[in-house]
Short mmCIF file of C-alpha atoms and ligand atoms in Angstrom, two decimals:
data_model
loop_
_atom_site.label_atom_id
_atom_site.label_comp_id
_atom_site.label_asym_id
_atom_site.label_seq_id
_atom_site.Cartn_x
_atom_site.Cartn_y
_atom_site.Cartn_z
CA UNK A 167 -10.81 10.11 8.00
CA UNK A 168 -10.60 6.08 7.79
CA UNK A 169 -12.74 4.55 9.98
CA UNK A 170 -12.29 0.52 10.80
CA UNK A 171 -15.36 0.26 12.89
CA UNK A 172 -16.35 -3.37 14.27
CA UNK A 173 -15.12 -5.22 10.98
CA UNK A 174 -15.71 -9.18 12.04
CA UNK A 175 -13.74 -11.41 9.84
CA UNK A 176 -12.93 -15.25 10.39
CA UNK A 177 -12.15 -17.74 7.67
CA UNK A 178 -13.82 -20.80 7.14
CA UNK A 179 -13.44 -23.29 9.98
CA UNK A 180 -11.73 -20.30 12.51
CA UNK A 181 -13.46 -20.80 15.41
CA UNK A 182 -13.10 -17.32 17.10
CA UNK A 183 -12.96 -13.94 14.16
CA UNK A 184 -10.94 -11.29 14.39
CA UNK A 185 -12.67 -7.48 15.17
CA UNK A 186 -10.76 -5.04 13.90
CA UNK A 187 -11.70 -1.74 15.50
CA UNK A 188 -9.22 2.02 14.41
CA UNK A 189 -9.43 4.98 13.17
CA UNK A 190 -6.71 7.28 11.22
CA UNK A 191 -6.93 10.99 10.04
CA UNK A 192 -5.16 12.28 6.80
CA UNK A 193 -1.13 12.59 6.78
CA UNK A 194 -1.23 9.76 9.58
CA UNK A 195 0.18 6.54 9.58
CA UNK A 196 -0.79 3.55 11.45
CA UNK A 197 1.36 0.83 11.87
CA UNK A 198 -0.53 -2.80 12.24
CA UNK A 199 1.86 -4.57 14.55
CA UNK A 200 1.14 -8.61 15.41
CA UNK A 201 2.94 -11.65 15.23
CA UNK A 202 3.43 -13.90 12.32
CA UNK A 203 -0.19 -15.20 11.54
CA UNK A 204 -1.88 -12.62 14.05
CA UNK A 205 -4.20 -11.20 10.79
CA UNK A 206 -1.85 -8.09 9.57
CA UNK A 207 -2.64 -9.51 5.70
CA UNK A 208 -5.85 -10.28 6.56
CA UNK A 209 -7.13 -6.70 7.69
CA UNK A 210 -5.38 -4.93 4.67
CA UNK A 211 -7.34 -7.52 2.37
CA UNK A 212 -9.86 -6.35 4.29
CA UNK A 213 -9.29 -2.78 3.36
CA UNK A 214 -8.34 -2.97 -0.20
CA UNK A 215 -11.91 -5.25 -0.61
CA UNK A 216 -9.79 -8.36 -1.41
CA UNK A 217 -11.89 -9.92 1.57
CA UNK A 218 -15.57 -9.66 2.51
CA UNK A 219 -16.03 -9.06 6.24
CA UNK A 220 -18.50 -10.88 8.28
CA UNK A 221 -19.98 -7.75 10.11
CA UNK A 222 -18.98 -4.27 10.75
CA UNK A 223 -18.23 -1.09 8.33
CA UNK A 224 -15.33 0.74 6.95
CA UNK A 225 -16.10 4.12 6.51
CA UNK A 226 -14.05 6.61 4.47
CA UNK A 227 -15.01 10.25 5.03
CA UNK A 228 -18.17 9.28 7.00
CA UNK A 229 -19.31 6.99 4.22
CA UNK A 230 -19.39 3.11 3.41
CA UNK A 231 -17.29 2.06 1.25
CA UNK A 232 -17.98 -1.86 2.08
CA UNK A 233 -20.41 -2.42 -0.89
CA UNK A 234 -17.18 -0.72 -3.24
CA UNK A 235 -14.66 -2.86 -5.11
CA UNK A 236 -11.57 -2.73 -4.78
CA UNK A 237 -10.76 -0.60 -7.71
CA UNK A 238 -13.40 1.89 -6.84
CA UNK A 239 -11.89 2.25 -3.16
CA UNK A 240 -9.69 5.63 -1.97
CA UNK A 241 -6.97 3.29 -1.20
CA UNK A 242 -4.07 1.56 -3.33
CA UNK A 243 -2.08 -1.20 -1.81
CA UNK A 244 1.67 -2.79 -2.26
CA UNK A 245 1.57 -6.62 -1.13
CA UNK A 246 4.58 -8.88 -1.13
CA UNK A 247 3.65 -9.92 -4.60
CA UNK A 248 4.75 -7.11 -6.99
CA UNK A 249 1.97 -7.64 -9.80
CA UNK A 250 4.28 -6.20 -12.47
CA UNK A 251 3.50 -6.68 -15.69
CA UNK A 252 6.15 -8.65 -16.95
CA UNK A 253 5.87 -8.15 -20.93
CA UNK A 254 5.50 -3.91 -20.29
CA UNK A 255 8.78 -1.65 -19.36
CA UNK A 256 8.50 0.03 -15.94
CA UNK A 257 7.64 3.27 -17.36
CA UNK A 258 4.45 1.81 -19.06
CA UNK A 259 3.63 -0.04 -15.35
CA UNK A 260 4.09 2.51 -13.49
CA UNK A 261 2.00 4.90 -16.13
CA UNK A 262 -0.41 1.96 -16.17
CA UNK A 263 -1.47 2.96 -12.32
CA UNK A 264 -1.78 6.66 -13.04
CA UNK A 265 -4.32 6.08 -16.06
CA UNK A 266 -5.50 2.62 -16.82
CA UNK A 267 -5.78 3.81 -20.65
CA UNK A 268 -2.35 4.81 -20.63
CA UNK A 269 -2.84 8.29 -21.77
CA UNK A 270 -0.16 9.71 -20.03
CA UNK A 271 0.26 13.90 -20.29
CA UNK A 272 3.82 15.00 -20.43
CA UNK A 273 3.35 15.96 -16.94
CA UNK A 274 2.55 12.53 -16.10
CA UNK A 275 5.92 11.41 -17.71
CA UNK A 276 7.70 13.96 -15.63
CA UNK A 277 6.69 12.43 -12.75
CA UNK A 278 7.48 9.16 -14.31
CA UNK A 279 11.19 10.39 -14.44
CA UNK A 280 10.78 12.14 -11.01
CA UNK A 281 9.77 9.44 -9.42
CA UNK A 282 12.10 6.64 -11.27
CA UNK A 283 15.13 9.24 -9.50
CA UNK A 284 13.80 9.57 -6.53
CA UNK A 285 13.77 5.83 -5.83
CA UNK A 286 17.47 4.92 -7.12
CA UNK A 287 16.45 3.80 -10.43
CA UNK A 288 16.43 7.32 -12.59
CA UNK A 289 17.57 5.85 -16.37
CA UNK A 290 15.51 2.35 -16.22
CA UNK A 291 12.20 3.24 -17.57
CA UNK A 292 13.01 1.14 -20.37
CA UNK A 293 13.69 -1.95 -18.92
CA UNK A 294 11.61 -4.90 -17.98
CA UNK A 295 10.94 -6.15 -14.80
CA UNK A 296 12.33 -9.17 -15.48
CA UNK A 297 15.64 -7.54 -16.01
CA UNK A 298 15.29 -5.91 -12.53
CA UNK A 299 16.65 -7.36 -8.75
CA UNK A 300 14.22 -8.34 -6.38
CA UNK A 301 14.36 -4.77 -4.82
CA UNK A 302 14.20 -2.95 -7.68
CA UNK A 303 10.84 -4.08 -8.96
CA UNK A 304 9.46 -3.95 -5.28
CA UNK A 305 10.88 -0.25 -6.07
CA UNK A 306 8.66 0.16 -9.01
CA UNK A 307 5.72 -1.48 -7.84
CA UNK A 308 6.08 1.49 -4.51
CA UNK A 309 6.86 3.95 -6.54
CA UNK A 310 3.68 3.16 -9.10
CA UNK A 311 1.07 2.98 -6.08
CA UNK A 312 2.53 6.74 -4.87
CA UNK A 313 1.97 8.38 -7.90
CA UNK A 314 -1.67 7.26 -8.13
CA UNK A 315 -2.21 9.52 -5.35
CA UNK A 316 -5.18 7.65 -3.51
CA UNK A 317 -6.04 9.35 -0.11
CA UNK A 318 -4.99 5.92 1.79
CA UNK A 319 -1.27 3.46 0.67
CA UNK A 320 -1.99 -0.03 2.39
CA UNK A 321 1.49 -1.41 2.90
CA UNK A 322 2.39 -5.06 3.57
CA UNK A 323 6.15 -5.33 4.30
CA UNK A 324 6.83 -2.38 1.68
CA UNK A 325 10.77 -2.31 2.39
CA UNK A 326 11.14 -5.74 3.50
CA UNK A 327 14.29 -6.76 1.73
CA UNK A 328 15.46 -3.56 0.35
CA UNK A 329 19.29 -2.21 0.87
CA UNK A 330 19.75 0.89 3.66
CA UNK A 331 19.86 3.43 0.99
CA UNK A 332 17.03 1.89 -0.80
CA UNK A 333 14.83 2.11 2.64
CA UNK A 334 16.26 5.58 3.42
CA UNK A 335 14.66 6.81 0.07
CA UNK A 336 11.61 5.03 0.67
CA UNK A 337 11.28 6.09 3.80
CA UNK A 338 11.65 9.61 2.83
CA UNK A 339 8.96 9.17 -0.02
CA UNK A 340 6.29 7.84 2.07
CA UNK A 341 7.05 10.82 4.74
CA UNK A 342 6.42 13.21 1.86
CA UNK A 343 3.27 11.42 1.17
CA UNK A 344 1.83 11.83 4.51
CA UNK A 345 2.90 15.51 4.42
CA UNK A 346 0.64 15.76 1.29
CA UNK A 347 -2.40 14.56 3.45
CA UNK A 348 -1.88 10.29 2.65
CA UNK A 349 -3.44 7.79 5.14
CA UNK A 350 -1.14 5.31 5.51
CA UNK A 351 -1.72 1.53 6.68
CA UNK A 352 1.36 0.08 7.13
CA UNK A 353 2.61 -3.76 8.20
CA UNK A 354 6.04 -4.01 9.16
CA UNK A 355 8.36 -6.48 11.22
CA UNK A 356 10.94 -3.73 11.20
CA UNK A 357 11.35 -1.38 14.16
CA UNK A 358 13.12 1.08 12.49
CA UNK A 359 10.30 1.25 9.82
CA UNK A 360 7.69 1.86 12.74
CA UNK A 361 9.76 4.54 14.50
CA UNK A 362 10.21 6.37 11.74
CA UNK A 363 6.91 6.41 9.69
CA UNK A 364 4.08 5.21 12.22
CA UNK A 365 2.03 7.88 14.44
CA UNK A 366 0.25 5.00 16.09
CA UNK A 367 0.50 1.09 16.58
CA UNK A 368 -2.58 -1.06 16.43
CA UNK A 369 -1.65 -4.15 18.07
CA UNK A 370 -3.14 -7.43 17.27
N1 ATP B 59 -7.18 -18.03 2.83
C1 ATP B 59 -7.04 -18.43 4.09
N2 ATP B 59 -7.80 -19.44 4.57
C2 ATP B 59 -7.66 -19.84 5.85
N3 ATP B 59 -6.81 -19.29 6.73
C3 ATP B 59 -6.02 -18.29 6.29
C4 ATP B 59 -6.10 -17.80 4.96
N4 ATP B 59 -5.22 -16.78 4.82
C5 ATP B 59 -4.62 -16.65 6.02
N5 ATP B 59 -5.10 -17.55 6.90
C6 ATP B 59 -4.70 -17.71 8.31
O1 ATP B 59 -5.08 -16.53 9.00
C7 ATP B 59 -4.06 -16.16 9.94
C8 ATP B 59 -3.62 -14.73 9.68
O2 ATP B 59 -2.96 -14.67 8.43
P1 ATP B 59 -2.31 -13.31 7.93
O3 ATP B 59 -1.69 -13.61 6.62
O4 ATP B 59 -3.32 -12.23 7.99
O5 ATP B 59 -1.21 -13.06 9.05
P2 ATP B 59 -0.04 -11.98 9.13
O6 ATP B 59 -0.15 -11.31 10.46
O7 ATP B 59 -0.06 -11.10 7.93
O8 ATP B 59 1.25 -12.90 9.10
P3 ATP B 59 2.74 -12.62 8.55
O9 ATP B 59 3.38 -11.63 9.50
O10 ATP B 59 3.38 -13.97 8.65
O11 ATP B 59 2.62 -12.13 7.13
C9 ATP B 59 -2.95 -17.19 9.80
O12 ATP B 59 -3.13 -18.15 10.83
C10 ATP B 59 -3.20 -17.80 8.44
O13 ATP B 59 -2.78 -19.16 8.41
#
């Protein structure tokens, strides 16, 4: 279980800080629902340990994981910026998030392959993501943050630009996740996202 408990964040010069307060169980997702500016970013920076609260604890299976950085947290996040690497092929960024030393096994690969087909872009593995739309690398950069297989996927707008059959495959992806047991924080504008994905809403 993910526990947000009391987290006080302002930055400098706000005059009154957010508190974020929730709590989600494996295989659930919570949607973070607000307005433009209302502190969805700011509570997944939060999260990921992007951000150092003011006060308050996050607690992941009854233990803090506030003094943790980010890459020692249960949790992999997708932001609005990609963060491909632009001089590797997709198959070497998306291996890149399984191991960091890039010793993939052949079952590794596999899922490489898998995953590449699953998302609508089975055959580019090859390419750079320079050579990719818009979509497609926000595709990859999905698609390489599922196969790492953290407990909890923080989402900032993950499908936010992406074609219906794109979204539909996404969709289905991050339903299988939270089958497997995933947490799921995700920040959307789009209803249909919400409806489909989201167990709760925490409203800011
Ligand atoms: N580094 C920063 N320093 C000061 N204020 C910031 C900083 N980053 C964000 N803010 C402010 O904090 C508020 C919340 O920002 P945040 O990005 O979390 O909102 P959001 O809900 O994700 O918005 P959107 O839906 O537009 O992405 C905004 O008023 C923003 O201007």
């Amino acid at each position: 279980m993910l526990e947000v408990k009391n987290l006080v964040f302002a930055y400098p010069g706000q005059d009154t800080p957010w508190v974020f307060n929730f709590t989600v169980s494996p295989g659930q997702c919570i949607a973070v629902h607000g307005a433009s500016g209302s502190g969805k970013s700011t509570v997944m920076n939060l999260l990921a340990g992007f951000l150092e609260p003011q006060s308050g604890d996050i607690l992941w299976q009854d233990r803090s994981i506030l003094s943790l950085p980010p890459w020692q947290r249960p949790m992999t996040s997708v932001f609005q910026e990609h963060n491909l690497f632009e001089h590797l092929d997709v198959q070497t960024n998306i291996g890149l998030g399984i191991h960091p030393g890039l010793k993939l096994l052949p079952d590794d690969q596999q899922a490489i392959e898998n995953g590449l087909q699953s998302v609508g872009l089975g055959g580019l593995g090859k390419r750079l993501p320079g050579d990719l739309s818009g979509g497609q690398r926000q595709r990859v950069a999905l698609l390489r943050a599922i196969l790492r297989q953290q407990p909890v996927l923080l989402l900032d707008e993950p499908l936010t630009g992406l074609d219906s059959e794109a979204r539909d495959l996404l969709r289905q992806l991050l339903l299988e996740q939270k089958s497997r047991g995933t947490i799921i924080i995700l920040a959307s504008h789009d209803k249909e996202d919400r409806r489909i994905l989201a167990d709760s809403v925490y409203r800011l």
